[in-house]
PDB file of C-alpha atoms in Angstrom:
ATOM      1  CA  UNK A1401       0.000   0.000   0.000  1.00  0.00           C
ATOM      2  CA  UNK A1402       1.217   3.526  -0.734  1.00  0.00           C
ATOM      3  CA  UNK A1403       0.064   6.959   0.398  1.00  0.00           C
ATOM      4  CA  UNK A1404      -1.406   9.656  -1.818  1.00  0.00           C
ATOM      5  CA  UNK A1405      -1.657  13.248  -0.606  1.00  0.00           C
ATOM      6  CA  UNK A1406      -4.717  15.201  -1.733  1.00  0.00           C
ATOM      7  CA  UNK A1407      -4.988  18.964  -1.473  1.00  0.00           C
ATOM      8  CA  UNK A1408      -6.806  21.884  -3.033  1.00  0.00           C
ATOM      9  CA  UNK A1409      -8.189  25.220  -1.970  1.00  0.00           C
ATOM     10  CA  UNK A1410      -9.927  26.223   1.276  1.00  0.00           C
ATOM     11  CA  UNK A1411     -13.086  23.579   3.340  1.00  0.00           C
ATOM     12  CA  UNK A1412     -13.311  15.066  12.928  1.00  0.00           C
ATOM     13  CA  UNK A1413     -10.899  15.725  15.337  1.00  0.00           C
ATOM     14  CA  UNK A1414     -12.596  18.633  17.045  1.00  0.00           C
ATOM     15  CA  UNK A1415     -15.855  17.023  18.088  1.00  0.00           C
ATOM     16  CA  UNK A1416     -17.103  17.770  21.644  1.00  0.00           C
ATOM     17  CA  UNK A1417     -15.367  15.555  24.185  1.00  0.00           C
ATOM     18  CA  UNK A1418     -12.136  15.165  22.221  1.00  0.00           C
ATOM     19  CA  UNK A1419      -8.846  16.505  23.636  1.00  0.00           C
ATOM     20  CA  UNK A1420      -8.451  18.891  20.683  1.00  0.00           C
ATOM     21  CA  UNK A1421     -11.924  20.342  21.278  1.00  0.00           C
ATOM     22  CA  UNK A1422     -11.115  20.956  24.945  1.00  0.00           C
ATOM     23  CA  UNK A1423      -7.813  22.678  24.128  1.00  0.00           C
ATOM     24  CA  UNK A1424      -9.436  24.890  21.499  1.00  0.00           C
ATOM     25  CA  UNK A1425     -12.154  26.002  23.928  1.00  0.00           C
ATOM     26  CA  UNK A1426      -9.565  26.654  26.647  1.00  0.00           C
ATOM     27  CA  UNK A1427      -7.575  28.907  24.326  1.00  0.00           C
ATOM     28  CA  UNK A1428     -10.309  30.671  22.345  1.00  0.00           C
ATOM     29  CA  UNK A1429     -13.062  30.702  24.974  1.00  0.00           C
ATOM     30  CA  UNK A1430     -16.606  29.335  25.119  1.00  0.00           C
ATOM     31  CA  UNK A1431     -17.913  32.130  22.907  1.00  0.00           C
ATOM     32  CA  UNK A1432     -16.776  30.132  19.853  1.00  0.00           C
ATOM     33  CA  UNK A1433     -19.228  27.332  20.701  1.00  0.00           C
ATOM     34  CA  UNK A1434     -22.664  26.758  19.254  1.00  0.00           C
ATOM     35  CA  UNK A1435     -25.565  25.818  21.511  1.00  0.00           C
ATOM     36  CA  UNK A1436     -24.967  22.095  20.877  1.00  0.00           C
ATOM     37  CA  UNK A1437     -21.322  22.331  21.962  1.00  0.00           C
ATOM     38  CA  UNK A1438     -19.923  22.166  18.440  1.00  0.00           C
ATOM     39  CA  UNK A1439     -17.310  24.710  17.442  1.00  0.00           C
ATOM     40  CA  UNK A1440     -18.676  27.586  15.402  1.00  0.00           C
ATOM     41  CA  UNK A1441     -16.322  27.157  12.456  1.00  0.00           C
ATOM     42  CA  UNK A1442     -17.302  30.434  10.836  1.00  0.00           C
ATOM     43  CA  UNK A1443     -16.537  32.407  13.990  1.00  0.00           C
ATOM     44  CA  UNK A1444     -13.294  30.539  14.596  1.00  0.00           C
ATOM     45  CA  UNK A1445     -12.313  31.084  10.985  1.00  0.00           C
ATOM     46  CA  UNK A1446     -12.872  34.815  11.287  1.00  0.00           C
ATOM     47  CA  UNK A1447     -10.609  34.853  14.349  1.00  0.00           C
ATOM     48  CA  UNK A1448      -7.695  32.850  12.980  1.00  0.00           C
ATOM     49  CA  UNK A1449      -7.651  34.431   9.533  1.00  0.00           C
ATOM     50  CA  UNK A1450      -7.309  37.831  11.171  1.00  0.00           C
ATOM     51  CA  UNK A1451      -4.538  36.802  13.587  1.00  0.00           C
ATOM     52  CA  UNK A1452      -1.542  34.769  12.434  1.00  0.00           C
ATOM     53  CA  UNK A1453      -0.478  33.878  15.991  1.00  0.00           C
ATOM     54  CA  UNK A1454      -3.902  32.451  16.803  1.00  0.00           C
ATOM     55  CA  UNK A1455      -3.889  30.550  13.509  1.00  0.00           C
ATOM     56  CA  UNK A1456      -0.546  28.974  14.432  1.00  0.00           C
ATOM     57  CA  UNK A1457      -1.893  28.090  17.857  1.00  0.00           C
ATOM     58  CA  UNK A1458      -4.932  26.375  16.359  1.00  0.00           C
ATOM     59  CA  UNK A1459      -2.702  24.397  13.997  1.00  0.00           C
ATOM     60  CA  UNK A1460      -0.502  23.303  16.900  1.00  0.00           C
ATOM     61  CA  UNK A1461      -3.610  21.906  18.604  1.00  0.00           C
ATOM     62  CA  UNK A1462      -5.250  20.198  15.653  1.00  0.00           C
ATOM     63  CA  UNK A1463      -2.288  18.847  13.672  1.00  0.00           C
ATOM     64  CA  UNK A1464      -1.142  16.224  16.243  1.00  0.00           C
ATOM     65  CA  UNK A1465      -4.724  14.963  16.582  1.00  0.00           C
ATOM     66  CA  UNK A1466      -5.118  14.797  12.809  1.00  0.00           C
ATOM     67  CA  UNK A1467      -1.856  12.886  12.404  1.00  0.00           C
ATOM     68  CA  UNK A1468      -2.867  10.384  15.075  1.00  0.00           C
ATOM     69  CA  UNK A1469      -6.200   9.786  13.373  1.00  0.00           C
ATOM     70  CA  UNK A1470      -4.486   9.413   9.985  1.00  0.00           C
ATOM     71  CA  UNK A1471      -2.048   6.835  11.360  1.00  0.00           C
ATOM     72  CA  UNK A1472      -4.884   4.717  12.700  1.00  0.00           C
ATOM     73  CA  UNK A1473      -6.668   4.832   9.348  1.00  0.00           C
ATOM     74  CA  UNK A1474      -3.476   4.020   7.428  1.00  0.00           C
ATOM     75  CA  UNK A1475      -2.826   0.928   9.557  1.00  0.00           C
ATOM     76  CA  UNK A1476      -6.454  -0.161   9.226  1.00  0.00           C
ATOM     77  CA  UNK A1477      -6.462  -0.031   5.440  1.00  0.00           C
ATOM     78  CA  UNK A1478      -2.981  -1.541   5.193  1.00  0.00           C
ATOM     79  CA  UNK A1479      -4.128  -4.660   7.016  1.00  0.00           C
ATOM     80  CA  UNK A1480      -7.318  -4.733   4.943  1.00  0.00           C
ATOM     81  CA  UNK A1481      -5.139  -5.052   1.846  1.00  0.00           C
ATOM     82  CA  UNK A1482      -5.841  -1.752   0.103  1.00  0.00           C
ATOM     83  CA  UNK A1483      -3.381  -0.727  -2.594  1.00  0.00           C
ATOM     84  CA  UNK A1484      -3.367   2.956  -1.706  1.00  0.00           C
ATOM     85  CA  UNK A1485      -4.804   5.395   0.816  1.00  0.00           C
ATOM     86  CA  UNK A1486      -5.575   9.048   0.114  1.00  0.00           C
ATOM     87  CA  UNK A1487      -4.741  11.558   2.847  1.00  0.00           C
ATOM     88  CA  UNK A1488      -6.740  14.785   2.573  1.00  0.00           C
ATOM     89  CA  UNK A1489      -4.266  17.465   3.674  1.00  0.00           C
ATOM     90  CA  UNK A1490      -5.395  21.076   3.036  1.00  0.00           C
ATOM     91  CA  UNK A1491      -1.934  22.568   3.745  1.00  0.00           C
ATOM     92  CA  UNK A1492       0.056  19.748   2.149  1.00  0.00           C
ATOM     93  CA  UNK A1493       2.475  21.958   0.226  1.00  0.00           C
ATOM     94  CA  UNK A1494       2.485  24.841   2.713  1.00  0.00           C
ATOM     95  CA  UNK A1495       3.658  22.798   5.716  1.00  0.00           C
ATOM     96  CA  UNK A1496       5.669  20.262   3.697  1.00  0.00           C
ATOM     97  CA  UNK A1497       5.797  17.898   6.702  1.00  0.00           C
ATOM     98  CA  UNK A1498       4.043  14.897   5.183  1.00  0.00           C
ATOM     99  CA  UNK A1499       5.375  15.010   1.634  1.00  0.00           C
ATOM    100  CA  UNK A1500       8.330  12.704   2.343  1.00  0.00           C
ATOM    101  CA  UNK A1501       5.855   9.968   3.340  1.00  0.00           C
ATOM    102  CA  UNK A1502       3.777  10.288   0.183  1.00  0.00           C
ATOM    103  CA  UNK A1503       4.325   8.392  -3.033  1.00  0.00           C
ATOM    104  CA  UNK A1504       2.018  10.610  -5.077  1.00  0.00           C
ATOM    105  CA  UNK A1505       0.363  14.001  -4.634  1.00  0.00           C
ATOM    106  CA  UNK A1506      -2.895  15.237  -6.133  1.00  0.00           C
ATOM    107  CA  UNK A1507      -4.195  18.783  -6.315  1.00  0.00           C
ATOM    108  CA  UNK A1508      -7.817  19.663  -7.040  1.00  0.00           C
ATOM    109  CA  UNK A1509      -7.517  22.757  -9.185  1.00  0.00           C
ATOM    110  CA  UNK A1510      -9.828  25.397 -10.587  1.00  0.00           C
ATOM    111  CA  UNK A1511      -9.028  28.718 -12.220  1.00  0.00           C
ATOM    112  CA  UNK A1512      -8.656  31.655  -9.799  1.00  0.00           C
ATOM    113  CA  UNK A1513     -11.866  33.432 -10.799  1.00  0.00           C
ATOM    114  CA  UNK A1514     -13.917  30.253 -10.373  1.00  0.00           C
ATOM    115  CA  UNK A1515     -12.296  29.612  -7.001  1.00  0.00           C
ATOM    116  CA  UNK A1516     -13.128  33.116  -5.780  1.00  0.00           C
ATOM    117  CA  UNK A1517     -16.721  33.097  -7.018  1.00  0.00           C
ATOM    118  CA  UNK A1518     -17.379  29.644  -5.517  1.00  0.00           C
ATOM    119  CA  UNK A1519     -15.861  30.706  -2.217  1.00  0.00           C
ATOM    120  CA  UNK A1520     -17.987  33.860  -2.075  1.00  0.00           C
ATOM    121  CA  UNK A1521     -21.156  31.960  -2.972  1.00  0.00           C
ATOM    122  CA  UNK A1522     -20.578  29.043  -0.596  1.00  0.00           C
ATOM    123  CA  UNK A1523     -19.633  31.107   2.460  1.00  0.00           C
ATOM    124  CA  UNK A1524     -21.482  34.327   1.659  1.00  0.00           C
ATOM    125  CA  UNK A1525     -18.186  36.221   1.952  1.00  0.00           C
ATOM    126  CA  UNK A1526     -17.196  39.538   0.474  1.00  0.00           C
ATOM    127  CA  UNK A1527     -14.328  39.676  -2.009  1.00  0.00           C
ATOM    128  CA  UNK A1528     -12.115  41.215   0.700  1.00  0.00           C
ATOM    129  CA  UNK A1529     -12.849  38.326   3.101  1.00  0.00           C
ATOM    130  CA  UNK A1530     -12.056  35.779   0.397  1.00  0.00           C
ATOM    131  CA  UNK A1531      -8.795  37.505  -0.499  1.00  0.00           C
ATOM    132  CA  UNK A1532      -7.750  37.547   3.172  1.00  0.00           C
ATOM    133  CA  UNK A1533      -8.258  33.795   3.536  1.00  0.00           C
ATOM    134  CA  UNK A1534      -6.688  32.875   0.237  1.00  0.00           C
ATOM    135  CA  UNK A1535      -3.618  34.932   1.125  1.00  0.00           C
ATOM    136  CA  UNK A1536      -2.809  32.436   3.900  1.00  0.00           C
ATOM    137  CA  UNK A1537      -2.442  29.591   1.401  1.00  0.00           C
ATOM    138  CA  UNK A1538      -0.196  28.853  -1.531  1.00  0.00           C
ATOM    139  CA  UNK A1539      -1.921  29.782  -4.816  1.00  0.00           C
ATOM    140  CA  UNK A1540      -3.510  26.822  -6.593  1.00  0.00           C
ATOM    141  CA  UNK A1541      -1.399  27.526  -9.675  1.00  0.00           C
ATOM    142  CA  UNK A1542       1.765  26.890  -7.644  1.00  0.00           C
ATOM    143  CA  UNK A1543       0.283  23.749  -6.070  1.00  0.00           C
ATOM    144  CA  UNK A1544      -0.601  22.545  -9.547  1.00  0.00           C
ATOM    145  CA  UNK A1545       3.057  22.711 -10.588  1.00  0.00           C
ATOM    146  CA  UNK A1546       4.166  20.730  -7.518  1.00  0.00           C
ATOM    147  CA  UNK A1547       1.611  17.920  -7.732  1.00  0.00           C
ATOM    148  CA  UNK A1548       2.054  14.584  -9.516  1.00  0.00           C
ATOM    149  CA  UNK A1549      -1.587  14.595 -10.601  1.00  0.00           C
ATOM    150  CA  UNK A1550      -4.091  17.398 -11.186  1.00  0.00           C
ATOM    151  CA  UNK A1551      -7.883  17.168 -11.137  1.00  0.00           C
ATOM    152  CA  UNK A1552      -9.336  20.214 -12.867  1.00  0.00           C
ATOM    153  CA  UNK A1553     -12.513  21.116 -11.008  1.00  0.00           C
ATOM    154  CA  UNK A1554     -13.296  24.195 -13.120  1.00  0.00           C
ATOM    155  CA  UNK A1555     -16.044  22.427 -15.072  1.00  0.00           C
ATOM    156  CA  UNK A1556     -19.170  20.536 -14.081  1.00  0.00           C
ATOM    157  CA  UNK A1557     -19.478  17.653 -11.625  1.00  0.00           C
ATOM    158  CA  UNK A1558     -19.537  14.959 -14.317  1.00  0.00           C
ATOM    159  CA  UNK A1559     -16.268  16.198 -15.796  1.00  0.00           C
ATOM    160  CA  UNK A1560     -14.616  16.118 -12.367  1.00  0.00           C
ATOM    161  CA  UNK A1561     -16.043  12.648 -11.720  1.00  0.00           C
ATOM    162  CA  UNK A1562     -14.493  11.292 -14.935  1.00  0.00           C
ATOM    163  CA  UNK A1563     -11.082  12.651 -13.947  1.00  0.00           C
ATOM    164  CA  UNK A1564     -11.351  11.080 -10.481  1.00  0.00           C
ATOM    165  CA  UNK A1565     -12.230   7.678 -11.942  1.00  0.00           C
ATOM    166  CA  UNK A1566      -9.341   7.891 -14.415  1.00  0.00           C
ATOM    167  CA  UNK A1567      -6.922   8.731 -11.609  1.00  0.00           C
ATOM    168  CA  UNK A1568      -8.297   5.893  -9.473  1.00  0.00           C
ATOM    169  CA  UNK A1569      -7.637   3.448 -12.316  1.00  0.00           C
ATOM    170  CA  UNK A1570      -4.055   4.681 -12.688  1.00  0.00           C
ATOM    171  CA  UNK A1571      -3.388   4.361  -8.958  1.00  0.00           C
ATOM    172  CA  UNK A1572      -4.966   0.890  -8.822  1.00  0.00           C
ATOM    173  CA  UNK A1573      -2.778  -0.274 -11.711  1.00  0.00           C
ATOM    174  CA  UNK A1574       0.380   1.074 -10.081  1.00  0.00           C
ATOM    175  CA  UNK A1575       2.820  -1.416  -8.593  1.00  0.00           C
ATOM    176  CA  UNK A1576       4.084   1.092  -6.016  1.00  0.00           C
ATOM    177  CA  UNK A1577       2.254  -0.816  -3.277  1.00  0.00           C
ATOM    178  CA  UNK A1578       4.470  -3.898  -3.759  1.00  0.00           C
ATOM    179  CA  UNK A1579       7.581  -2.385  -2.198  1.00  0.00           C
ATOM    180  CA  UNK A1580       5.759  -1.495   1.019  1.00  0.00           C
ATOM    181  CA  UNK A1581       4.206  -4.966   1.155  1.00  0.00           C
ATOM    182  CA  UNK A1582       7.586  -6.641   0.674  1.00  0.00           C
ATOM    183  CA  UNK A1583       9.191  -4.532   3.401  1.00  0.00           C
ATOM    184  CA  UNK A1584       6.295  -5.228   5.782  1.00  0.00           C
ATOM    185  CA  UNK A1585       6.399  -8.975   5.140  1.00  0.00           C
ATOM    186  CA  UNK A1586      10.176  -9.045   5.549  1.00  0.00           C
ATOM    187  CA  UNK A1587       9.908  -7.106   8.816  1.00  0.00           C
ATOM    188  CA  UNK A1588       7.179  -9.359  10.209  1.00  0.00           C
ATOM    189  CA  UNK A1589       9.070 -12.478   9.108  1.00  0.00           C
ATOM    190  CA  UNK A1590      12.270 -11.200  10.714  1.00  0.00           C
ATOM    191  CA  UNK A1591      10.537 -10.411  14.004  1.00  0.00           C
ATOM    192  CA  UNK A1592       8.794 -13.787  14.018  1.00  0.00           C
ATOM    193  CA  UNK A1593      12.082 -15.555  13.360  1.00  0.00           C
ATOM    194  CA  UNK A1594      13.785 -13.650  16.151  1.00  0.00           C
ATOM    195  CA  UNK A1595      11.002 -14.492  18.604  1.00  0.00           C
ATOM    196  CA  UNK A1596      11.214 -18.155  17.615  1.00  0.00           C
ATOM    197  CA  UNK A1597      14.982 -18.252  18.196  1.00  0.00           C
ATOM    198  CA  UNK A1598      14.685 -16.465  21.540  1.00  0.00           C
ATOM    199  CA  UNK A1599      11.847 -18.719  22.627  1.00  0.00           C
ATOM    200  CA  UNK A1600      13.757 -21.835  21.651  1.00  0.00           C
ATOM    201  CA  UNK A1601      16.859 -20.618  23.465  1.00  0.00           C
ATOM    202  CA  UNK A1602      15.156 -19.683  26.732  1.00  0.00           C
ATOM    203  CA  UNK A1603      12.414 -22.288  26.904  1.00  0.00           C
ATOM    204  CA  UNK A1604      14.237 -25.428  25.835  1.00  0.00           C
TER     205      UNK A1604
END
């Protein structure tokens, strides 16, 4: 099995009762909560995109929890025999921390004007609010140049769906998963052999 990093423009580990949720509330205060205890993402977004220090603090809280959750999912699908696993990492190229673990990278791209208009329509933001948030991320055009694969999401849903299916077929046909399998089998075999030798030495 190999890992594929997926990223794109701006969109759980922060559910009520989780450690990350508690730390976020401790730092930002209970005013960011909705009546049901969920974090008001719009309010929190307005806070962190106006204050770089608070944005870094939020990342320092959520990133370890996200990585832990990802590791659990990776192990699960490895033992289930999947050929590849896609990790959805919004700041994949900005942070650059996970790229060394990834065999392939995918960026979901759309032209800048489409990105802005979709963002404004989806979140009911002004152009100034959109520009402020986009300024915290690497432009999609730069991400496009860095990625191994690009899905152009500028068109309609059916066009995007066809590109996703084509990419899935290419990843399924790839033999990149074999190396990881061989290493894992060799490691397990080596550990088993060592345990057998130690057991034979100490028990008999």
